[in-house]
Tab-separated table of C-alpha atoms and ligand atoms in Angstrom:
chain	number	residue	atom	x	y	z
K	229	UNK	CA	-15.975	-8.591	42.060
K	230	UNK	CA	-14.916	-11.876	43.663
K	231	UNK	CA	-15.120	-11.990	47.435
K	232	UNK	CA	-12.266	-12.561	49.835
K	233	UNK	CA	-11.377	-16.270	50.122
K	234	UNK	CA	-13.159	-17.611	53.190
K	235	UNK	CA	-13.315	-21.417	53.121
K	236	UNK	CA	-15.788	-23.352	55.258
K	237	UNK	CA	-14.236	-24.789	58.433
K	238	UNK	CA	-14.084	-28.320	57.071
K	239	UNK	CA	-12.625	-31.264	58.923
K	240	UNK	CA	-10.734	-33.076	56.147
K	241	UNK	CA	-10.925	-36.798	57.014
K	242	UNK	CA	-10.318	-38.157	53.520
K	243	UNK	CA	-7.167	-39.749	52.075
K	244	UNK	CA	-5.442	-36.330	51.775
K	245	UNK	CA	-5.242	-33.438	51.695
K	246	UNK	CA	-5.974	-33.027	55.384
K	247	UNK	CA	-6.140	-29.875	57.492
K	248	UNK	CA	-2.740	-28.253	57.779
K	249	UNK	CA	-1.195	-27.790	61.199
K	250	UNK	CA	-1.803	-24.093	62.120
K	251	UNK	CA	1.948	-23.681	62.691
K	252	UNK	CA	2.535	-24.580	59.031
K	253	UNK	CA	-0.025	-22.000	57.913
K	254	UNK	CA	1.673	-19.390	60.095
K	255	UNK	CA	5.075	-20.215	58.602
K	256	UNK	CA	3.557	-19.765	55.139
K	257	UNK	CA	2.416	-16.244	55.925
K	258	UNK	CA	6.041	-15.101	56.413
K	259	UNK	CA	7.427	-12.533	53.949
K	260	UNK	CA	9.296	-13.771	50.863
K	261	UNK	CA	13.066	-13.825	50.515
K	262	UNK	CA	15.199	-14.047	47.402
K	263	UNK	CA	16.448	-17.585	46.822
K	264	UNK	CA	20.117	-16.541	46.989
K	265	UNK	CA	19.669	-14.452	50.128
K	266	UNK	CA	22.070	-15.878	52.754
K	267	UNK	CA	19.175	-16.218	55.202
K	268	UNK	CA	17.170	-18.193	52.663
K	269	UNK	CA	20.132	-20.446	51.813
K	270	UNK	CA	20.388	-21.179	55.554
K	271	UNK	CA	16.692	-22.135	55.556
K	272	UNK	CA	17.394	-24.469	52.638
K	273	UNK	CA	20.306	-26.112	54.465
K	274	UNK	CA	18.150	-26.469	57.590
K	275	UNK	CA	15.379	-28.036	55.501
K	276	UNK	CA	17.848	-30.592	54.135
K	277	UNK	CA	19.002	-31.473	57.633
K	278	UNK	CA	15.444	-31.701	58.984
K	279	UNK	CA	14.392	-34.073	56.188
K	280	UNK	CA	17.455	-36.249	56.818
K	281	UNK	CA	15.831	-36.777	60.204
K	282	UNK	CA	12.368	-37.456	58.755
K	283	UNK	CA	13.732	-39.911	56.165
K	284	UNK	CA	16.108	-41.440	58.759
K	285	UNK	CA	19.033	-41.061	56.415
K	286	UNK	CA	22.498	-39.615	56.173
K	287	UNK	CA	21.972	-38.902	52.452
K	288	UNK	CA	23.643	-35.650	51.441
K	289	UNK	CA	21.041	-35.016	48.735
K	290	UNK	CA	17.904	-34.672	50.762
K	291	UNK	CA	15.885	-31.728	49.478
K	292	UNK	CA	12.449	-30.631	48.336
K	293	UNK	CA	11.125	-30.479	44.780
K	294	UNK	CA	8.693	-27.659	44.035
K	295	UNK	CA	5.447	-29.330	42.997
K	296	UNK	CA	2.981	-31.856	44.377
K	297	UNK	CA	3.984	-35.393	45.310
K	298	UNK	CA	3.953	-36.548	41.709
K	299	UNK	CA	6.646	-33.947	40.992
K	300	UNK	CA	8.887	-35.936	43.338
K	301	UNK	CA	7.985	-39.187	41.552
K	302	UNK	CA	8.621	-37.626	38.168
K	303	UNK	CA	11.946	-36.056	39.221
K	304	UNK	CA	13.182	-39.390	40.593
K	305	UNK	CA	12.100	-41.504	37.632
K	306	UNK	CA	13.039	-39.022	34.877
K	307	UNK	CA	16.502	-38.704	36.387
K	308	UNK	CA	17.341	-42.396	36.822
K	309	UNK	CA	15.502	-44.103	33.947
K	310	UNK	CA	17.504	-43.952	30.741
K	311	UNK	CA	15.604	-44.676	27.537
K	312	UNK	CA	15.363	-48.447	27.097
K	313	UNK	CA	16.076	-49.244	30.773
K	314	UNK	CA	13.997	-52.105	32.085
K	315	UNK	CA	11.794	-50.895	34.951
K	316	UNK	CA	9.823	-53.180	37.264
K	317	UNK	CA	6.690	-51.673	38.835
K	318	UNK	CA	4.765	-53.813	41.357
K	319	UNK	CA	1.221	-52.399	41.221
K	320	UNK	CA	-1.139	-52.793	44.199
K	321	UNK	CA	-3.346	-49.739	43.565
K	322	UNK	CA	-3.862	-46.611	41.528
K	323	UNK	CA	-0.504	-45.075	42.376
K	324	UNK	CA	1.354	-48.097	41.036
K	325	UNK	CA	-0.343	-47.454	37.697
K	326	UNK	CA	0.813	-43.827	37.967
K	327	UNK	CA	4.428	-44.967	38.250
K	328	UNK	CA	3.959	-47.271	35.234
K	329	UNK	CA	2.701	-44.310	33.231
K	330	UNK	CA	5.518	-41.974	34.334
K	331	UNK	CA	8.209	-44.630	33.764
K	332	UNK	CA	6.885	-45.184	30.217
K	333	UNK	CA	7.034	-41.448	29.506
K	334	UNK	CA	10.686	-41.563	30.623
K	335	UNK	CA	11.353	-44.123	27.878
K	336	UNK	CA	11.558	-47.112	30.219
K	337	UNK	CA	10.875	-50.674	29.101
K	338	UNK	CA	8.269	-51.120	31.815
K	339	UNK	CA	7.247	-54.475	33.293
K	340	UNK	CA	4.275	-54.193	35.652
K	341	UNK	CA	3.218	-56.976	37.989
K	342	UNK	CA	-0.160	-56.690	39.697
K	343	UNK	CA	-1.862	-57.999	42.790
K	344	UNK	CA	-5.540	-57.664	43.626
K	345	UNK	CA	-6.507	-54.313	45.186
K	346	UNK	CA	-6.620	-54.753	48.961
K	347	UNK	CA	-3.575	-57.059	49.009
K	348	UNK	CA	0.197	-56.536	48.805
K	349	UNK	CA	3.094	-58.529	47.356
K	350	UNK	CA	4.780	-61.339	49.258
K	351	UNK	CA	8.578	-61.381	49.230
K	352	UNK	CA	8.680	-64.515	47.022
K	353	UNK	CA	6.547	-62.835	44.314
K	354	UNK	CA	8.921	-59.861	44.277
K	355	UNK	CA	11.997	-62.095	44.174
K	356	UNK	CA	10.502	-64.096	41.269
K	357	UNK	CA	9.712	-60.887	39.355
K	358	UNK	CA	13.287	-59.678	39.859
K	359	UNK	CA	14.645	-62.966	38.504
K	360	UNK	CA	12.281	-62.911	35.545
K	361	UNK	CA	12.577	-59.268	34.490
K	362	UNK	CA	16.118	-58.316	35.679
K	363	UNK	CA	15.212	-54.618	35.939
K	364	UNK	CA	17.662	-51.742	36.183
K	365	UNK	CA	15.134	-49.729	38.241
K	366	UNK	CA	12.315	-50.823	40.562
K	367	UNK	CA	9.565	-48.295	41.395
K	368	UNK	CA	7.029	-49.032	44.109
K	369	UNK	CA	4.635	-47.308	46.531
K	370	UNK	CA	5.151	-47.729	50.252
K	371	UNK	CA	1.482	-47.063	50.958
K	372	UNK	CA	-1.199	-46.710	48.283
K	373	UNK	CA	-4.027	-44.441	49.439
K	374	UNK	CA	-6.345	-45.885	46.769
K	375	UNK	CA	-6.425	-49.274	48.525
K	376	UNK	CA	-5.200	-48.196	52.014
K	377	UNK	CA	-2.546	-50.952	51.910
K	378	UNK	CA	1.143	-50.636	52.867
K	379	UNK	CA	3.720	-52.817	51.119
K	380	UNK	CA	6.366	-54.350	53.455
K	381	UNK	CA	9.691	-52.990	52.207
K	382	UNK	CA	12.305	-54.030	54.745
K	383	UNK	CA	13.869	-56.662	52.443
K	384	UNK	CA	13.319	-55.164	48.997
K	385	UNK	CA	16.378	-52.891	49.082
K	386	UNK	CA	18.717	-55.837	49.634
K	387	UNK	CA	16.989	-57.821	46.876
K	388	UNK	CA	17.469	-54.886	44.470
K	389	UNK	CA	21.158	-54.631	45.378
K	390	UNK	CA	21.601	-58.358	44.753
K	391	UNK	CA	20.256	-57.687	41.229
K	392	UNK	CA	22.151	-54.403	40.804
K	393	UNK	CA	18.862	-52.493	40.427
K	394	UNK	CA	18.054	-49.057	41.858
K	395	UNK	CA	15.026	-48.928	44.146
K	396	UNK	CA	12.690	-45.907	44.083
K	397	UNK	CA	9.957	-45.702	46.759
K	398	UNK	CA	6.920	-43.405	46.680
K	399	UNK	CA	6.302	-42.588	50.336
K	400	UNK	CA	3.723	-39.863	49.698
K	401	UNK	CA	1.101	-41.542	51.855
K	402	UNK	CA	3.302	-42.766	54.679
K	403	UNK	CA	6.210	-40.398	55.430
K	404	UNK	CA	5.762	-39.169	59.002
K	405	UNK	CA	2.995	-41.681	59.731
K	406	UNK	CA	4.762	-45.034	59.354
K	407	UNK	CA	8.311	-46.139	59.953
K	408	UNK	CA	10.447	-45.803	56.812
K	409	UNK	CA	14.136	-46.008	57.734
K	410	UNK	CA	15.626	-45.162	54.343
K	411	UNK	CA	19.226	-46.132	55.109
K	412	UNK	CA	18.445	-49.245	57.153
K	413	UNK	CA	16.151	-50.540	54.390
K	414	UNK	CA	18.638	-49.611	51.630
K	415	UNK	CA	16.182	-47.500	49.639
K	416	UNK	CA	18.008	-45.600	46.878
K	417	UNK	CA	15.527	-42.807	46.140
K	418	UNK	CA	12.439	-41.897	48.126
K	419	UNK	CA	9.986	-39.046	47.662
K	420	UNK	CA	6.839	-37.835	49.402
K	421	UNK	CA	4.400	-34.936	49.709
K	422	UNK	CA	3.335	-32.726	52.608
K	423	UNK	CA	-0.435	-33.122	52.462
K	424	UNK	CA	-0.807	-36.420	54.289
K	425	UNK	CA	1.049	-37.475	57.438
K	426	UNK	CA	3.271	-34.374	57.385
K	427	UNK	CA	0.341	-32.027	58.090
K	428	UNK	CA	1.031	-29.482	55.376
K	429	UNK	CA	-0.494	-28.360	52.078
K	430	UNK	CA	0.338	-30.090	48.819
K	431	UNK	CA	2.876	-28.335	46.607
K	432	UNK	CA	6.257	-29.504	47.877
K	433	UNK	CA	7.811	-32.951	47.483
K	434	UNK	CA	10.581	-33.943	49.921
K	435	UNK	CA	13.063	-36.279	48.226
K	436	UNK	CA	16.199	-38.118	49.265
K	437	UNK	CA	18.731	-40.077	47.209
K	438	UNK	CA	21.882	-41.987	48.082
K	439	UNK	CA	25.263	-42.261	46.366
K	440	UNK	CA	24.173	-45.176	44.166
K	441	UNK	CA	21.416	-43.002	42.718
K	442	UNK	CA	23.656	-39.928	42.619
K	443	UNK	CA	26.287	-41.622	40.457
K	444	UNK	CA	23.623	-42.676	37.957
K	445	UNK	CA	22.198	-39.151	37.874
K	446	UNK	CA	25.478	-37.216	37.675
K	447	UNK	CA	26.675	-39.096	34.602
K	448	UNK	CA	23.665	-37.495	32.872
K	449	UNK	CA	24.525	-33.980	34.097
K	450	UNK	CA	24.129	-31.337	31.381
K	451	UNK	CA	24.552	-27.688	32.298
K	452	UNK	CA	22.332	-25.148	30.546
K	453	UNK	CA	24.301	-23.132	27.974
K	454	UNK	CA	23.522	-19.834	29.690
K	455	UNK	CA	25.107	-21.049	32.936
K	456	UNK	CA	28.075	-23.039	31.612
K	457	UNK	CA	31.569	-21.873	32.497
K	458	UNK	CA	34.325	-22.160	29.871
K	459	UNK	CA	35.765	-25.668	29.725
K	460	UNK	CA	32.956	-27.193	31.794
K	461	UNK	CA	32.072	-30.651	30.438
K	462	UNK	CA	28.751	-32.492	30.395
K	463	UNK	CA	28.339	-36.034	31.697
K	464	UNK	CA	28.694	-38.903	29.205
K	465	UNK	CA	25.176	-40.261	29.886
K	466	UNK	CA	22.029	-39.349	27.923
K	467	UNK	CA	20.493	-36.002	28.831
K	468	UNK	CA	17.625	-36.127	31.346
K	469	UNK	CA	14.516	-35.484	29.276
K	470	UNK	CA	12.908	-33.028	31.669
K	471	UNK	CA	14.497	-29.704	32.504
K	472	UNK	CA	12.344	-28.878	35.535
K	473	UNK	CA	12.756	-32.370	37.052
K	474	UNK	CA	16.450	-32.811	36.200
K	475	UNK	CA	17.869	-33.890	39.563
K	476	UNK	CA	21.438	-33.209	38.403
K	477	UNK	CA	20.483	-29.541	37.958
K	478	UNK	CA	18.366	-29.517	41.115
K	479	UNK	CA	21.372	-30.874	43.068
K	480	UNK	CA	23.590	-28.097	41.662
K	481	UNK	CA	20.959	-25.576	42.720
K	482	UNK	CA	20.696	-26.931	46.287
K	483	UNK	CA	24.474	-27.385	46.655
K	484	UNK	CA	26.842	-24.653	47.805
K	485	UNK	CA	27.384	-23.892	44.092
K	486	UNK	CA	23.825	-22.466	44.142
K	487	UNK	CA	23.664	-22.801	40.357
K	488	UNK	CA	20.539	-21.079	39.089
K	489	UNK	CA	17.619	-23.311	38.125
K	490	UNK	CA	13.968	-22.518	38.943
K	491	UNK	CA	12.798	-19.592	41.075
K	492	UNK	CA	12.281	-21.142	44.476
K	493	UNK	CA	8.703	-21.452	45.748
K	494	UNK	CA	9.808	-19.818	48.997
K	495	UNK	CA	6.435	-20.074	50.735
K	496	UNK	CA	6.357	-23.835	50.073
K	497	UNK	CA	9.873	-24.166	51.442
K	498	UNK	CA	8.738	-22.455	54.647
K	499	UNK	CA	5.864	-24.956	54.789
K	500	UNK	CA	8.074	-27.993	54.145
K	501	UNK	CA	10.601	-26.849	56.739
K	502	UNK	CA	7.879	-26.334	59.356
K	503	UNK	CA	6.266	-29.740	58.629
K	504	UNK	CA	9.582	-31.501	59.231
K	505	UNK	CA	10.363	-29.398	62.298
K	506	UNK	CA	6.994	-30.258	63.850
K	507	UNK	CA	7.199	-34.014	63.264
K	508	UNK	CA	10.771	-34.193	64.579
K	509	UNK	CA	9.856	-32.098	67.629
K	510	UNK	CA	7.062	-34.588	68.345
K	511	UNK	CA	9.479	-37.478	67.739
K	512	UNK	CA	9.016	-40.012	64.938
K	513	UNK	CA	8.111	-42.958	67.238
K	514	UNK	CA	5.439	-40.802	68.892
K	515	UNK	CA	4.042	-39.666	65.529
K	516	UNK	CA	3.855	-43.296	64.320
K	517	UNK	CA	2.122	-44.357	67.560
K	518	UNK	CA	-0.350	-41.450	67.269
K	519	UNK	CA	-1.307	-42.583	63.754
K	520	UNK	CA	-1.654	-46.209	64.899
K	521	UNK	CA	-3.837	-45.211	67.864
K	522	UNK	CA	-6.145	-43.094	65.679
K	523	UNK	CA	-6.489	-45.970	63.205
K	524	UNK	CA	-7.315	-48.504	65.942
K	525	UNK	CA	-9.926	-46.206	67.467
K	526	UNK	CA	-11.501	-45.445	64.088
K	527	UNK	CA	-11.639	-49.143	63.171
K	528	UNK	CA	-13.171	-50.027	66.557
K	529	UNK	CA	-15.843	-47.377	66.013
K	530	UNK	CA	-16.612	-48.526	62.458
K	531	UNK	CA	-16.910	-52.145	63.600
K	532	UNK	CA	-19.287	-51.051	66.384
K	533	UNK	CA	-21.528	-49.565	63.678
K	534	UNK	CA	-21.578	-52.931	61.905
K	535	UNK	CA	-19.348	-51.738	59.047
K	536	UNK	CA	-16.838	-53.993	57.310
K	537	UNK	CA	-13.278	-52.884	56.708
K	538	UNK	CA	-11.729	-53.231	53.249
K	539	UNK	CA	-8.611	-55.220	52.402
K	540	UNK	CA	-6.054	-57.392	54.144
K	541	UNK	CA	-6.041	-55.844	57.620
K	542	UNK	CA	-2.518	-57.154	58.336
K	543	UNK	CA	-1.261	-54.633	55.778
K	544	UNK	CA	-3.615	-51.677	56.312
K	545	UNK	CA	-1.921	-48.283	56.577
K	546	UNK	CA	-2.620	-46.643	59.943
K	547	UNK	CA	-3.420	-43.333	58.292
K	548	UNK	CA	-6.206	-44.344	55.873
K	549	UNK	CA	-9.000	-46.848	56.407
K	550	UNK	CA	-11.140	-48.363	53.666
K	551	UNK	CA	-14.668	-49.279	54.692
K	552	UNK	CA	-17.341	-51.000	52.611
K	553	UNK	CA	-20.451	-48.956	51.855
K	554	UNK	CA	-23.158	-51.166	53.411
K	555	UNK	CA	-25.876	-52.668	51.214
K	556	UNK	CA	-28.864	-50.357	50.820
K	557	UNK	CA	-26.867	-47.226	51.679
K	558	UNK	CA	-26.064	-44.570	49.055
K	559	UNK	CA	-22.367	-43.849	49.597
K	560	UNK	CA	-22.384	-40.476	47.856
K	561	UNK	CA	-25.432	-39.312	49.817
K	562	UNK	CA	-23.612	-40.161	53.033
K	563	UNK	CA	-20.571	-38.160	51.945
K	564	UNK	CA	-22.810	-35.252	50.939
K	565	UNK	CA	-24.650	-35.269	54.283
K	566	UNK	CA	-21.380	-35.378	56.230
K	567	UNK	CA	-20.206	-32.327	54.330
K	568	UNK	CA	-23.511	-30.407	54.499
K	569	UNK	CA	-24.422	-31.042	58.117
K	570	UNK	CA	-21.076	-31.583	59.797
K	571	UNK	CA	-18.461	-29.939	57.535
K	572	UNK	CA	-16.649	-33.282	57.400
K	573	UNK	CA	-15.056	-34.622	54.230
K	574	UNK	CA	-14.371	-38.351	53.775
K	575	UNK	CA	-13.117	-39.932	50.555
K	576	UNK	CA	-14.670	-42.000	47.826
K	577	UNK	CA	-12.452	-44.346	45.791
K	578	UNK	CA	-11.091	-45.113	42.338
K	579	UNK	CA	-11.105	-47.833	39.686
K	580	UNK	CA	-12.495	-51.221	40.753
K	581	UNK	CA	-13.416	-49.820	44.174
K	582	UNK	CA	-15.366	-46.830	42.893
K	583	UNK	CA	-18.621	-46.443	44.836
K	584	UNK	CA	-17.869	-49.575	46.873
K	585	UNK	CA	-15.757	-48.209	49.699
K	586	UNK	CA	-15.263	-44.962	51.561
K	587	UNK	CA	-11.776	-43.986	52.597
K	588	UNK	CA	-11.380	-42.260	55.947
K	589	UNK	CA	-8.084	-40.612	56.791
K	590	UNK	CA	-6.585	-40.218	60.253
K	591	UNK	CA	-3.367	-38.587	59.271
K	592	UNK	CA	-1.018	-35.757	60.114
K	593	UNK	CA	-2.751	-32.989	62.038
K	594	UNK	CA	-6.034	-34.955	62.000
K	595	UNK	CA	-4.649	-38.137	63.579
K	596	UNK	CA	-6.253	-36.892	66.792
K	597	UNK	CA	-8.768	-38.338	69.240
K	598	UNK	CA	-11.271	-35.465	68.887
K	599	UNK	CA	-11.183	-35.686	65.066
K	600	UNK	CA	-11.803	-39.459	65.158
K	601	UNK	CA	-14.649	-39.177	67.692
K	602	UNK	CA	-16.351	-36.316	65.831
K	603	UNK	CA	-16.170	-38.207	62.538
K	604	UNK	CA	-17.625	-41.377	64.049
K	605	UNK	CA	-20.454	-39.492	65.774
K	606	UNK	CA	-21.349	-37.697	62.547
K	607	UNK	CA	-21.168	-40.865	60.435
K	608	UNK	CA	-23.422	-42.643	62.900
K	609	UNK	CA	-26.070	-39.915	62.675
K	610	UNK	CA	-25.935	-39.870	58.867
K	611	UNK	CA	-26.096	-43.675	58.572
K	612	UNK	CA	-29.011	-43.831	61.004
K	613	UNK	CA	-30.825	-41.289	58.827
K	614	UNK	CA	-30.267	-43.691	55.890
K	615	UNK	CA	-31.941	-46.469	57.932
K	616	UNK	CA	-28.714	-48.404	58.446
K	617	UNK	CA	-29.318	-50.454	61.616
K	618	UNK	CA	-26.845	-49.639	64.377
K	619	UNK	CA	-26.628	-49.247	68.143
K	620	UNK	CA	-26.612	-45.494	68.773
K	621	UNK	CA	-23.600	-44.319	70.742
K	622	UNK	CA	-21.675	-47.585	70.326
K	623	UNK	CA	-19.131	-46.217	67.813
K	624	UNK	CA	-17.900	-43.344	69.970
K	625	UNK	CA	-17.838	-45.592	73.037
K	626	UNK	CA	-15.770	-48.204	71.169
K	627	UNK	CA	-13.332	-45.558	69.934
K	628	UNK	CA	-12.990	-44.080	73.419
K	629	UNK	CA	-12.340	-47.569	74.771
K	630	UNK	CA	-9.674	-48.120	72.106
K	631	UNK	CA	-8.027	-44.913	73.299
K	632	UNK	CA	-8.216	-46.300	76.837
K	633	UNK	CA	-10.396	-43.354	77.789
K	634	UNK	CA	-13.455	-45.089	79.244
Q	830	LIG	C1	0.959	-42.980	47.085
Q	830	LIG	C2	0.669	-41.703	46.356
Q	830	LIG	N1	1.494	-41.315	45.370
Q	830	LIG	C3	1.281	-40.192	44.676
Q	830	LIG	C4	0.209	-39.376	44.942
Q	830	LIG	C5	0.009	-38.150	44.087
Q	830	LIG	O1	0.250	-37.014	44.831
Q	830	LIG	P1	-0.061	-35.547	44.292
Q	830	LIG	O2	-1.532	-35.524	44.050
Q	830	LIG	O3	0.352	-34.673	45.445
Q	830	LIG	O4	0.737	-35.294	43.086
Q	830	LIG	C6	-0.675	-39.729	45.969
Q	830	LIG	C7	-1.853	-38.892	46.266
Q	830	LIG	O5	-2.800	-39.284	46.915
Q	830	LIG	C8	-0.439	-40.919	46.693
Q	830	LIG	O6	-1.251	-41.317	47.679
């Protein structure tokens, strides 16, 4: 007989997932409702309105996809990429490669451009790629947790409009932790997940799309035979190749038509609604400043231990920090000791960075002074045990000073 689930009280300081805000966990313990119950439909409408606030948009179609963050990516790309469409993907980390792979599965003629991990694209490189490839769709990450870098996006929307391309942005790592004004930056489709700066569990992907994206999606609208009313016509565009991630059907389901699609993951909707409610109650500028403060304090503490930060620091995300594993130190042993002795999880890394850097998250519910100080104190003890030379106590002092608390 398996025992009751009773997880260790970990402090999750990796690149996500992080510890959920207790209010989100409480919302998730609420009883289920049917998805067409008037009370549940009101929760859905409230969720749409709350995420309009989080995405800083007036977009009518602002909703959540049931599934992890990549469900949002897949729904966006499957719904706007028609077979043969040219798709430009600027890759600055692992999650750029993910969008290349998904766009190919959607039948796109994918053109990837790459920059070294730890850097981002300059505006001239993006403009040159647009001129060269003339894409119909551009898909890019805002922040890539694999490299901890954030791509400046303020001008890309206008550039895409000048080339009549749709711009999709993967904001999984940044939504709620960094400014991302969807309307002001002219982003056509944006999706995210809950498990990073939004302080929830993974399993729900908030997504917003504007009228430019909507018109491209609705011309591909095909209603399932079992739901079609007499005389109802399909769109003239090619059918979206995924049923589950067909945004035309998902829109019909979220609209007042309430056309049946999937059975709603009601518990995840409660979670998504609570995540948005919490971040808006805090205020977006305050949430961004809290992430920035945690990042500055963590970086000050790491520097005080003699550790070197990874990547172009001008473009580092405030919610994840890459730090080089120092010479002579076994990175995996350090992670193991943090977990065994302190119940603290930090991240390893992928691809070319595997084994070379740790990734430490300060995001969502864990972008807090006590979480940063505890992590630094524990890391210091573990590194000292590995004979890494450091001044004991300096890391916590430096972090406290960064918080202005000395
Ligand atoms: C930028 C980015 N995109 C996509 C994903 C994939 O998210 P999920 O694992 O929730 O599908 C992640 C996860 O770390 C991410 O950081």
